[in-house]
C-alpha cells in the first residue's frame, strides 16, 4: 500500500520536463470544487477566459503532504518540502488525509528521493547484462560475473549493488545510487533476478522481494555498469 503511494510521485516526475508554473499572476477569482480548480485567466489577446483544471493532474499526496511533483524533482530536501507546505498560499487541507510524524515523514521522503534520482538517470541507464555474462554471484553488496567484452573475450567484473538498486518500503527496485544494501541483506542472484530481504521501514519487518536487474544493469565492454 505504501509502495502504491509512491507511484503518483513517479507519474508526476515523468511529466516534470514540461511542467507549467506561475498561473496566479495572470488569473483571478480562483476557487476549488472537489478536485477542480477554476479561475479567470488572461490569454495572449489580453482577454479573460474562464478555465478549469483537475488538480489530480498537478498535485501529489506524499504520505499526507501535498505538493507539486516537480518541486521534489527540483531537489528540495524533505525539510524544504515541509517549509513549502507551510507557506503554501492556498489551503489544501482537504487533500491531506494522512499525518505521519515529522520523523516518519522524513524517513519516508528520504526513501522516495533515490527513486526520483533514478528516474532522472534513467535516460542513460544501462540494461540487459545477463545475456552476455555468466557465473554471476552476490557476496554482501557486490555482484560478480564473467562478462564478454567487445573483443569477444570474457572478463571477470563486479559492481556494488548500492549504486544500482533501491529499497522502497521493502520492495527491491532499480535505483541509481539507491543504496539498497544498507537496508537489505541476504541477496541471491538467478539469471538477472536479484532477490534480497529488505526492511519495510518503521520497524524491523523485512520483505523478501526481487528485481529484474536487466532493467538497470548493463555489460559495457566487459564491465558491469548501471
Ligand atoms: C482570448 O479570449 C477571448 C475571450 O474568451 C477570445 O475571444 C479570444 O479568441 C482569445 N484569444 C486567444 C488568442 O486565444
Ligand atoms: C577483452 O578482455 C580481454 C581479457 O580480459 C582483454 O585482454 C582485452 O583487452 C579486452 N578487450 C577490450 C576491447 O577491452
XYZ file of N, CA and C and ligand atoms in Angstrom:
706
model
N 0.845 -1.201 0.000
C 0.000 0.000 0.000
C 0.876 1.245 0.000
N 1.986 1.198 0.802
C 2.880 2.353 0.808
C 3.589 2.504 -0.530
N 3.934 1.371 -1.140
C 4.591 1.436 -2.442
C 3.647 2.045 -3.469
N 2.374 1.671 -3.370
C 1.378 2.235 -4.276
C 1.344 3.755 -4.151
N 1.545 4.233 -2.926
C 1.508 5.682 -2.701
C 2.659 6.391 -3.400
N 3.700 5.685 -3.723
C 4.851 6.298 -4.384
C 4.571 6.523 -5.868
N 3.719 5.702 -6.441
C 3.540 5.734 -7.896
C 3.087 7.081 -8.450
N 2.161 7.803 -7.766
C 1.805 9.123 -8.299
C 2.991 10.068 -8.366
N 3.942 9.901 -7.464
C 5.128 10.764 -7.481
C 5.930 10.484 -8.739
N 6.024 9.216 -9.082
C 6.778 8.855 -10.277
C 6.076 9.419 -11.515
N 4.752 9.347 -11.512
C 3.992 9.889 -12.633
C 4.219 11.394 -12.738
N 4.233 12.049 -11.568
C 4.464 13.495 -11.557
C 5.846 13.800 -12.108
N 6.797 12.953 -11.734
C 8.158 13.151 -12.219
C 8.230 13.007 -13.731
N 7.537 12.008 -14.242
C 7.568 11.759 -15.678
C 7.083 12.979 -16.453
N 6.172 13.738 -15.835
C 5.597 14.895 -16.523
C 6.396 16.172 -16.272
N 7.430 16.115 -15.438
C 8.047 17.342 -14.940
C 8.825 18.111 -16.013
N 9.289 17.415 -17.070
C 10.088 18.101 -18.082
C 9.309 19.251 -18.710
N 7.993 19.087 -18.811
C 7.215 20.152 -19.426
C 6.270 20.797 -18.412
N 6.691 20.874 -17.141
C 5.825 21.420 -16.104
C 5.597 22.911 -16.308
N 4.353 23.346 -16.097
C 3.999 24.755 -16.188
C 4.140 25.396 -14.809
N 4.099 26.735 -14.757
C 4.177 27.407 -13.464
C 3.652 28.824 -13.575
N 3.380 29.453 -12.402
C 3.106 30.887 -12.306
C 1.730 31.361 -12.715
N 0.735 30.495 -12.657
C -0.600 30.876 -13.129
C -1.219 32.024 -12.344
N -0.947 32.119 -11.013
C -1.725 33.025 -10.167
C -1.492 34.498 -10.490
N -0.373 34.834 -11.189
C -0.100 36.231 -11.557
C -1.056 36.748 -12.626
N -1.648 35.819 -13.408
C -2.462 36.270 -14.538
C -3.874 35.709 -14.490
N -4.291 35.251 -13.302
C -5.652 34.726 -13.146
C -6.280 35.325 -11.894
N -7.607 35.409 -11.886
C -8.336 35.904 -10.714
C -9.532 34.990 -10.457
N -10.187 35.227 -9.321
C -11.433 34.519 -8.996
C -11.266 33.023 -8.858
N -10.091 32.591 -8.423
C -9.865 31.146 -8.330
C -10.702 30.524 -7.217
N -11.251 29.363 -7.508
C -11.953 28.589 -6.474
C -11.823 27.104 -6.775
N -12.043 26.305 -5.719
C -11.924 24.852 -5.858
C -13.246 24.206 -5.506
N -13.700 23.312 -6.378
C -14.857 22.486 -6.084
C -14.433 21.042 -6.281
N -14.459 20.278 -5.203
C -13.912 18.917 -5.207
C -12.480 18.970 -5.722
N -12.182 18.295 -6.813
C -10.791 18.305 -7.290
C -10.560 19.341 -8.382
N -11.594 20.146 -8.725
C -11.481 21.063 -9.862
C -11.154 22.487 -9.409
N -10.035 23.027 -9.888
C -9.661 24.427 -9.674
C -10.139 25.241 -10.868
N -10.951 26.289 -10.593
C -11.481 27.153 -11.651
C -10.954 28.570 -11.437
N -10.638 29.285 -12.527
C -10.182 30.674 -12.418
C -10.450 31.399 -13.734
N -10.344 32.741 -13.688
C -10.457 33.555 -14.891
C -9.054 34.003 -15.265
N -8.566 33.549 -16.423
C -7.165 33.761 -16.784
C -7.035 34.561 -18.077
N -6.027 35.443 -18.086
C -5.800 36.297 -19.250
C -5.096 35.484 -20.338
N -5.587 35.588 -21.569
C -4.907 34.881 -22.663
C -4.017 35.841 -23.452
N -3.419 35.361 -24.503
C -2.423 36.164 -25.223
C -3.026 37.378 -25.922
N -4.376 37.429 -26.023
C -5.033 38.624 -26.554
C -5.303 39.649 -25.452
N -4.943 39.321 -24.205
C -5.204 40.221 -23.081
C -6.626 40.130 -22.589
N -7.363 39.120 -23.044
C -8.760 38.959 -22.639
C -8.874 37.830 -21.613
N -9.887 37.966 -20.745
C -10.055 36.987 -19.664
C -10.980 35.869 -20.101
N -10.561 34.625 -19.827
C -11.421 33.474 -20.114
C -11.515 32.602 -18.870
N -12.707 32.023 -18.683
C -12.888 31.087 -17.566
C -12.226 29.764 -17.947
N -11.473 29.206 -17.000
C -10.769 27.956 -17.290
C -10.718 27.114 -16.020
N -10.574 25.825 -16.182
C -10.509 24.952 -15.007
C -9.549 23.802 -15.262
N -9.091 23.202 -14.168
C -8.168 22.074 -14.272
C -8.421 21.124 -13.113
N -8.295 19.839 -13.381
C -8.427 18.834 -12.338
C -7.095 18.763 -11.582
N -7.130 19.081 -10.286
C -5.885 19.115 -9.501
C -5.225 17.744 -9.404
N -5.987 16.681 -9.697
C -5.361 15.350 -9.727
C -4.238 15.286 -10.763
N -4.289 16.178 -11.763
C -3.254 16.158 -12.790
C -2.015 16.966 -12.396
N -2.090 17.726 -11.277
C -0.978 18.630 -10.923
C -0.356 18.339 -9.557
N -1.156 17.845 -8.627
C -0.697 17.752 -7.244
C -0.570 16.291 -6.831
N 0.290 16.084 -5.853
C 0.528 14.729 -5.375
C 0.457 14.714 -3.851
N -0.114 13.657 -3.310
C -0.165 13.463 -1.861
C 0.940 12.489 -1.485
N 2.009 13.006 -0.887
C 3.129 12.152 -0.489
C 2.971 11.824 0.982
N 2.284 10.753 1.263
C 2.074 10.307 2.636
C 1.503 11.424 3.490
N 0.541 12.152 2.936
C -0.134 13.181 3.708
C 0.387 14.577 3.475
N 1.425 14.718 2.669
C 1.991 16.038 2.407
C 1.697 16.400 0.954
N 0.902 17.456 0.783
C 0.521 17.869 -0.558
C 1.652 18.639 -1.220
N 1.958 18.342 -2.461
C 2.993 19.093 -3.152
C 2.901 18.875 -4.655
N 3.588 19.756 -5.404
C 3.789 19.518 -6.825
C 4.894 18.482 -6.965
N 4.736 17.510 -7.847
C 5.794 16.536 -8.070
C 7.070 17.206 -8.532
N 6.947 18.254 -9.370
C 8.129 18.872 -9.949
C 8.977 19.593 -8.904
N 8.389 20.044 -7.801
C 9.184 20.668 -6.750
C 10.162 19.661 -6.155
N 9.689 18.423 -5.989
C 10.569 17.396 -5.452
C 11.727 17.146 -6.401
N 11.412 17.095 -7.677
C 12.430 16.811 -8.668
C 13.488 17.898 -8.674
N 13.068 19.118 -8.351
C 14.000 20.242 -8.363
C 15.044 20.113 -7.263
N 14.941 19.082 -6.418
C 15.997 18.820 -5.452
C 15.714 19.324 -4.064
N 14.465 19.603 -3.735
C 14.146 20.040 -2.384
C 14.442 18.923 -1.398
N 15.029 19.272 -0.289
C 15.195 18.304 0.790
C 13.845 18.133 1.463
N 13.662 17.050 2.245
C 12.393 16.896 2.960
C 12.045 18.131 3.797
N 13.038 18.753 4.454
C 12.752 19.949 5.253
C 12.246 21.087 4.389
N 12.844 21.248 3.218
C 12.406 22.314 2.319
C 10.990 22.052 1.840
N 10.683 20.783 1.612
C 9.325 20.443 1.196
C 8.344 20.824 2.287
N 8.721 20.566 3.542
C 7.817 20.895 4.648
C 7.627 22.410 4.756
N 8.710 23.176 4.566
C 8.580 24.636 4.595
C 7.636 25.091 3.505
N 7.791 24.502 2.330
C 6.961 24.854 1.186
C 5.486 24.656 1.537
N 5.201 23.567 2.200
C 3.823 23.263 2.569
C 3.285 24.321 3.518
N 4.115 24.748 4.498
C 3.626 25.682 5.498
C 3.420 27.081 4.920
N 4.108 27.407 3.832
C 3.954 28.738 3.255
C 3.019 28.739 2.056
N 2.401 27.596 1.786
C 1.504 27.495 0.629
C 0.358 28.495 0.766
N 0.082 29.320 -0.273
C -0.940 30.353 -0.171
C -2.364 29.794 -0.216
N -2.536 28.598 -0.691
C -3.877 28.027 -0.797
C -4.035 26.942 0.254
N -5.174 26.930 0.914
C -5.402 25.900 1.932
C -5.886 24.612 1.272
N -4.997 23.652 1.192
C -5.332 22.391 0.538
C -5.585 21.292 1.576
N -5.946 21.719 2.806
C -6.042 20.723 3.878
C -7.015 19.601 3.559
N -7.993 19.898 2.730
C -8.966 18.851 2.408
C -8.318 17.670 1.712
N -7.118 17.883 1.145
C -6.459 16.793 0.450
C -5.522 16.012 1.354
N -5.292 16.555 2.568
C -4.302 15.926 3.437
C -4.971 14.897 4.324
N -4.860 13.649 3.913
C -5.601 12.586 4.591
C -4.776 11.912 5.672
N -3.474 11.857 5.510
C -2.619 11.164 6.460
C -1.681 12.178 7.095
N -1.386 12.012 8.347
C -0.457 12.920 9.011
C 0.587 12.125 9.785
N 1.583 11.559 9.112
C 2.633 10.849 9.842
C 3.460 11.840 10.658
N 4.179 11.346 11.666
C 5.029 12.211 12.472
C 6.138 12.776 11.594
N 6.737 13.895 12.054
C 7.775 14.549 11.251
C 8.919 13.591 10.954
N 9.322 12.805 11.958
C 10.468 11.916 11.741
C 10.102 10.793 10.775
N 8.866 10.315 10.884
C 8.423 9.257 9.974
C 8.351 9.790 8.550
N 7.854 11.020 8.444
C 7.753 11.651 7.132
C 9.130 11.824 6.511
N 10.052 12.286 7.338
C 11.422 12.492 6.871
C 11.984 11.185 6.336
N 11.771 10.103 7.099
C 12.292 8.801 6.709
C 11.667 8.349 5.393
N 10.346 8.541 5.270
C 9.661 8.080 4.065
C 10.093 8.881 2.846
N 10.215 10.194 3.017
C 10.638 11.022 1.896
C 12.059 10.678 1.486
N 12.900 10.416 2.491
C 14.275 10.047 2.196
C 14.304 8.782 1.352
N 13.361 7.881 1.625
C 13.301 6.643 0.850
C 12.830 6.893 -0.578
N 12.024 7.938 -0.753
C 11.466 8.203 -2.088
C 12.479 8.912 -2.988
N 13.311 9.762 -2.389
C 14.185 10.595 -3.211
C 15.112 9.798 -4.128
N 15.681 8.661 -3.664
C 16.515 7.900 -4.604
C 15.742 7.408 -5.823
N 14.446 7.152 -5.635
C 13.638 6.702 -6.771
C 13.574 7.808 -7.816
N 13.416 9.041 -7.352
C 13.357 10.170 -8.276
C 14.706 10.355 -8.956
N 15.780 10.194 -8.176
C 17.123 10.307 -8.742
C 17.306 9.267 -9.838
N 16.755 8.093 -9.589
C 16.841 7.020 -10.577
C 16.178 7.400 -11.877
N 14.987 7.965 -11.747
C 14.266 8.337 -12.960
C 15.025 9.411 -13.714
N 15.667 10.316 -12.968
C 16.449 11.361 -13.617
C 17.564 10.747 -14.448
N 18.096 9.632 -13.945
C 19.222 8.998 -14.624
C 18.779 7.962 -15.641
N 17.476 7.693 -15.705
C 17.038 6.520 -16.452
C 17.306 6.645 -17.949
N 17.389 7.877 -18.454
C 17.610 8.038 -19.889
C 18.945 7.430 -20.307
N 19.930 7.427 -19.360
C 21.225 6.885 -19.720
C 21.518 5.601 -18.945
N 20.487 4.947 -18.395
C 20.698 3.744 -17.596
C 21.146 2.591 -18.479
N 22.004 1.747 -17.910
C 22.446 0.546 -18.598
C 21.391 -0.540 -18.414
N 21.444 -1.576 -19.254
C 20.469 -2.656 -19.132
C 20.970 -3.913 -19.840
N 20.313 -5.033 -19.513
C 20.465 -6.266 -20.275
C 21.755 -7.041 -20.099
N 22.392 -6.940 -18.930
C 23.692 -7.585 -18.743
C 23.635 -9.106 -18.820
N 22.522 -9.718 -18.376
C 22.550 -11.162 -18.096
C 22.723 -12.013 -19.355
N 22.391 -11.482 -20.518
C 22.518 -12.295 -21.733
C 23.972 -12.395 -22.207
N 24.877 -11.583 -21.674
C 26.282 -11.637 -22.106
C 27.240 -11.879 -20.942
N 26.719 -12.361 -19.821
C 27.545 -12.653 -18.652
C 27.156 -14.025 -18.089
N 28.103 -14.678 -17.432
C 27.833 -15.980 -16.796
C 28.470 -15.994 -15.409
N 28.152 -17.042 -14.649
C 28.793 -17.265 -13.344
C 28.493 -16.178 -12.341
N 27.328 -15.544 -12.439
C 27.021 -14.441 -11.526
C 26.812 -14.951 -10.107
N 27.312 -14.160 -9.154
C 27.063 -14.444 -7.736
C 27.119 -13.137 -6.953
N 26.516 -13.165 -5.766
C 26.495 -11.966 -4.919
C 27.156 -12.292 -3.591
N 28.052 -11.409 -3.161
C 28.647 -11.507 -1.839
C 28.482 -10.150 -1.168
N 27.714 -10.104 -0.092
C 27.411 -8.816 0.523
C 26.657 -7.953 -0.464
N 27.217 -6.781 -0.793
C 26.548 -5.902 -1.755
C 27.166 -6.019 -3.152
N 28.126 -6.943 -3.340
C 28.880 -6.996 -4.602
C 28.358 -8.107 -5.525
N 27.952 -7.727 -6.717
C 27.582 -8.677 -7.771
C 28.813 -8.891 -8.651
N 29.208 -10.161 -8.805
C 30.364 -10.512 -9.634
C 29.892 -11.418 -10.769
N 30.460 -11.249 -11.969
C 30.107 -12.113 -13.107
C 31.258 -12.107 -14.100
N 31.213 -13.038 -15.048
C 32.169 -13.069 -16.149
C 31.441 -12.572 -17.387
N 31.882 -11.431 -17.913
C 31.132 -10.776 -18.988
C 31.990 -10.642 -20.242
N 31.331 -10.811 -21.386
C 32.016 -10.747 -22.679
C 32.257 -9.286 -23.060
N 33.482 -8.991 -23.528
C 33.751 -7.617 -23.978
C 33.710 -7.531 -25.512
N 34.038 -6.377 -26.032
C 33.872 -6.164 -27.477
C 34.856 -6.967 -28.311
N 35.872 -7.557 -27.670
C 36.779 -8.470 -28.378
C 36.227 -9.892 -28.379
N 35.078 -10.104 -27.733
C 34.516 -11.444 -27.637
C 35.173 -12.270 -26.552
N 35.952 -11.634 -25.698
C 36.647 -12.340 -24.614
C 35.948 -12.073 -23.285
N 36.070 -13.052 -22.398
C 35.373 -12.963 -21.112
C 36.277 -12.338 -20.048
N 35.733 -11.371 -19.310
C 36.494 -10.775 -18.209
C 35.676 -10.834 -16.932
N 36.356 -11.059 -15.821
C 35.683 -11.031 -14.520
C 35.423 -9.570 -14.157
N 34.200 -9.287 -13.721
C 33.838 -7.902 -13.398
C 32.889 -7.909 -12.202
N 32.833 -6.807 -11.495
C 31.919 -6.743 -10.342
C 31.387 -5.329 -10.197
N 30.289 -5.228 -9.475
C 29.677 -3.914 -9.238
C 29.029 -3.917 -7.866
N 29.083 -2.767 -7.196
C 28.422 -2.610 -5.896
C 26.945 -2.312 -6.158
N 26.077 -3.212 -5.709
C 24.640 -3.064 -5.994
C 24.044 -1.814 -5.364
N 24.727 -1.221 -4.371
C 24.235 0.046 -3.803
C 24.148 1.140 -4.861
N 24.943 1.016 -5.935
C 24.931 2.041 -6.975
C 23.810 1.821 -7.985
N 23.122 0.663 -7.913
C 22.122 0.321 -8.940
C 20.720 0.085 -8.392
N 20.616 -0.331 -7.137
C 19.317 -0.782 -6.611
C 18.859 0.086 -5.452
N 17.529 0.111 -5.251
C 16.932 0.896 -4.176
C 15.910 0.033 -3.443
N 15.761 0.269 -2.157
C 14.725 -0.392 -1.360
C 13.619 0.612 -1.091
N 12.430 0.377 -1.647
C 11.283 1.255 -1.412
C 10.291 0.508 -0.534
N 10.373 0.748 0.785
C 9.458 0.135 1.750
C 9.412 -1.380 1.613
N 10.578 -2.000 1.437
C 10.669 -3.453 1.387
C 10.719 -4.022 -0.013
N 10.339 -3.231 -1.013
C 10.359 -3.720 -2.395
C 11.662 -3.283 -3.061
N 12.443 -4.286 -3.474
C 13.694 -4.004 -4.163
C 13.387 -3.495 -5.569
N 14.072 -2.441 -5.999
C 13.839 -1.909 -7.336
C 15.113 -1.353 -7.928
N 15.055 -1.004 -9.208
C 16.170 -0.323 -9.845
C 16.232 1.099 -9.304
N 17.425 1.598 -8.972
C 17.526 2.941 -8.435
C 18.977 3.378 -8.389
N 19.353 4.284 -9.270
C 20.740 4.744 -9.323
C 21.144 5.355 -7.985
N 22.266 4.886 -7.427
C 22.736 5.317 -6.108
C 21.658 5.125 -5.045
N 20.846 4.094 -5.202
C 19.728 3.856 -4.296
C 20.128 3.290 -2.946
N 21.374 2.805 -2.802
C 21.907 2.328 -1.510
C 21.052 1.227 -0.899
N 20.503 0.345 -1.749
C 19.572 -0.679 -1.262
C 20.195 -1.592 -0.218
N 21.481 -1.890 -0.348
C 22.088 -2.880 0.551
C 22.343 -2.325 1.954
N 22.024 -1.044 2.168
C 22.081 -0.506 3.524
C 20.853 -0.926 4.319
N 19.765 -1.306 3.617
C 18.545 -1.742 4.313
C 18.066 -3.104 3.810
N 18.863 -3.767 2.972
C 18.543 -5.115 2.507
C 19.748 -6.009 2.775
N 19.481 -7.319 2.932
C 20.590 -8.256 3.078
C 20.187 -9.607 2.493
N 21.088 -10.598 2.636
C 20.778 -11.972 2.262
C 20.337 -12.054 0.792
N 21.153 -11.468 -0.101
C 20.782 -11.398 -1.523
C 21.265 -12.628 -2.294
N 20.460 -13.029 -3.275
C 20.839 -14.094 -4.203
C 20.596 -13.589 -5.615
N 21.252 -14.238 -6.596
C 21.028 -13.869 -7.997
C 20.813 -15.136 -8.802
N 19.779 -15.119 -9.657
C 19.486 -16.216 -10.563
C 19.190 -15.592 -11.916
N 20.040 -15.894 -12.919
C 19.976 -15.166 -14.190
C 20.041 -13.675 -13.853
N 19.050 -12.869 -14.273
C 19.100 -11.436 -13.956
C 18.320 -11.091 -12.696
N 17.631 -12.060 -12.116
C 16.756 -11.765 -10.977
C 17.557 -11.719 -9.677
N 17.548 -10.568 -9.026
C 18.213 -10.394 -7.736
C 17.140 -10.340 -6.660
N 17.304 -11.172 -5.634
C 16.327 -11.267 -4.548
C 17.034 -10.974 -3.224
N 16.445 -10.108 -2.403
C 17.027 -9.752 -1.108
C 15.919 -9.687 -0.051
N 16.328 -9.654 1.208
C 15.406 -9.398 2.321
C 15.562 -7.936 2.712
N 14.489 -7.158 2.544
C 14.588 -5.695 2.691
C 13.693 -5.175 3.801
N 14.220 -4.265 4.605
C 13.430 -3.618 5.659
C 12.275 -2.848 5.029
N 11.093 -2.984 5.670
C 9.917 -2.287 5.138
C 9.849 -0.850 5.648
N 10.639 -0.531 6.667
C 10.640 0.834 7.202
C 9.722 0.935 8.400
N 10.111 1.741 9.380
C 9.269 1.955 10.543
C 9.500 0.933 11.643
N 9.841 -0.328 11.283
C 10.149 -1.340 12.289
C 11.151 -2.314 11.669
N 11.323 -3.475 12.280
C 12.361 -4.384 11.790
C 11.819 -5.443 10.828
N 10.565 -5.304 10.386
C 9.990 -6.277 9.447
C 10.720 -6.225 8.116
N 10.960 -7.420 7.564
C 11.607 -7.495 6.255
C 10.691 -8.171 5.258
N 10.869 -7.782 3.995
C 10.122 -8.390 2.901
C 11.152 -9.028 1.978
N 10.913 -10.271 1.559
C 11.785 -10.917 0.581
C 11.250 -10.506 -0.787
N 12.010 -9.705 -1.525
C 11.499 -9.189 -2.792
C 12.580 -9.267 -3.860
N 12.154 -9.204 -5.115
C 13.053 -9.393 -6.255
C 12.959 -8.239 -7.237
N 14.032 -8.088 -8.006
C 14.031 -7.107 -9.092
C 14.665 -7.751 -10.317
N 14.154 -7.426 -11.503
C 14.795 -7.849 -12.752
C 15.910 -6.848 -13.034
N 17.150 -7.214 -12.670
C 18.247 -6.254 -12.769
C 18.648 -5.967 -14.207
N 18.127 -6.728 -15.162
C 18.361 -6.378 -16.569
C 17.832 -4.991 -16.900
N 16.904 -4.490 -16.075
C 16.345 -3.165 -16.333
C 17.270 -2.029 -15.906
N 18.345 -2.344 -15.138
C 19.202 -1.249 -14.688
C 20.688 -1.598 -14.612
N 21.063 -2.807 -14.986
C 22.485 -3.152 -15.020
C 22.819 -3.616 -16.434
N 23.947 -3.118 -16.930
C 24.372 -3.487 -18.275
C 25.784 -4.031 -18.287
N 26.175 -4.591 -19.409
C 27.549 -5.032 -19.656
C 28.145 -4.067 -20.680
N 29.018 -3.183 -20.188
C 29.636 -2.205 -21.083
C 31.069 -2.647 -21.350
N 31.264 -3.274 -22.487
C 32.601 -3.768 -22.896
C 33.276 -4.584 -21.794
N 32.517 -5.522 -21.228
C 33.100 -6.419 -20.236
C 32.997 -5.930 -18.807
N 32.425 -4.765 -18.586
C 32.288 -4.230 -17.219
C 30.814 -4.076 -16.868
N 30.434 -4.582 -15.708
C 29.061 -4.357 -15.228
C 28.898 -2.882 -14.868
N 27.841 -2.257 -15.375
C 27.579 -0.841 -15.078
C 26.090 -0.645 -14.850
N 25.755 0.456 -14.194
C 24.327 0.764 -14.049
C 24.112 2.253 -14.230
C -8.858 35.222 -25.695
O -10.087 35.096 -25.013
C -11.191 35.710 -25.715
C -12.408 35.655 -24.800
O -12.637 34.326 -24.361
C -11.398 35.001 -27.041
O -12.464 35.579 -27.768
C -10.106 35.080 -27.865
O -10.209 34.295 -29.051
C -8.940 34.518 -27.033
N -7.683 34.743 -27.777
C -6.800 33.720 -27.966
C -5.571 34.104 -28.730
O -6.986 32.575 -27.584
C 38.681 -8.049 -23.573
O 39.076 -8.853 -22.487
C 40.362 -9.429 -22.641
C 40.563 -10.402 -21.484
O 40.404 -9.741 -20.246
C 41.404 -8.333 -22.723
O 42.695 -8.876 -22.908
C 41.057 -7.404 -23.895
O 41.968 -6.302 -23.923
C 39.636 -6.898 -23.760
N 39.258 -6.130 -24.950
C 38.748 -4.900 -24.878
C 38.381 -4.257 -26.165
O 38.571 -4.320 -23.811
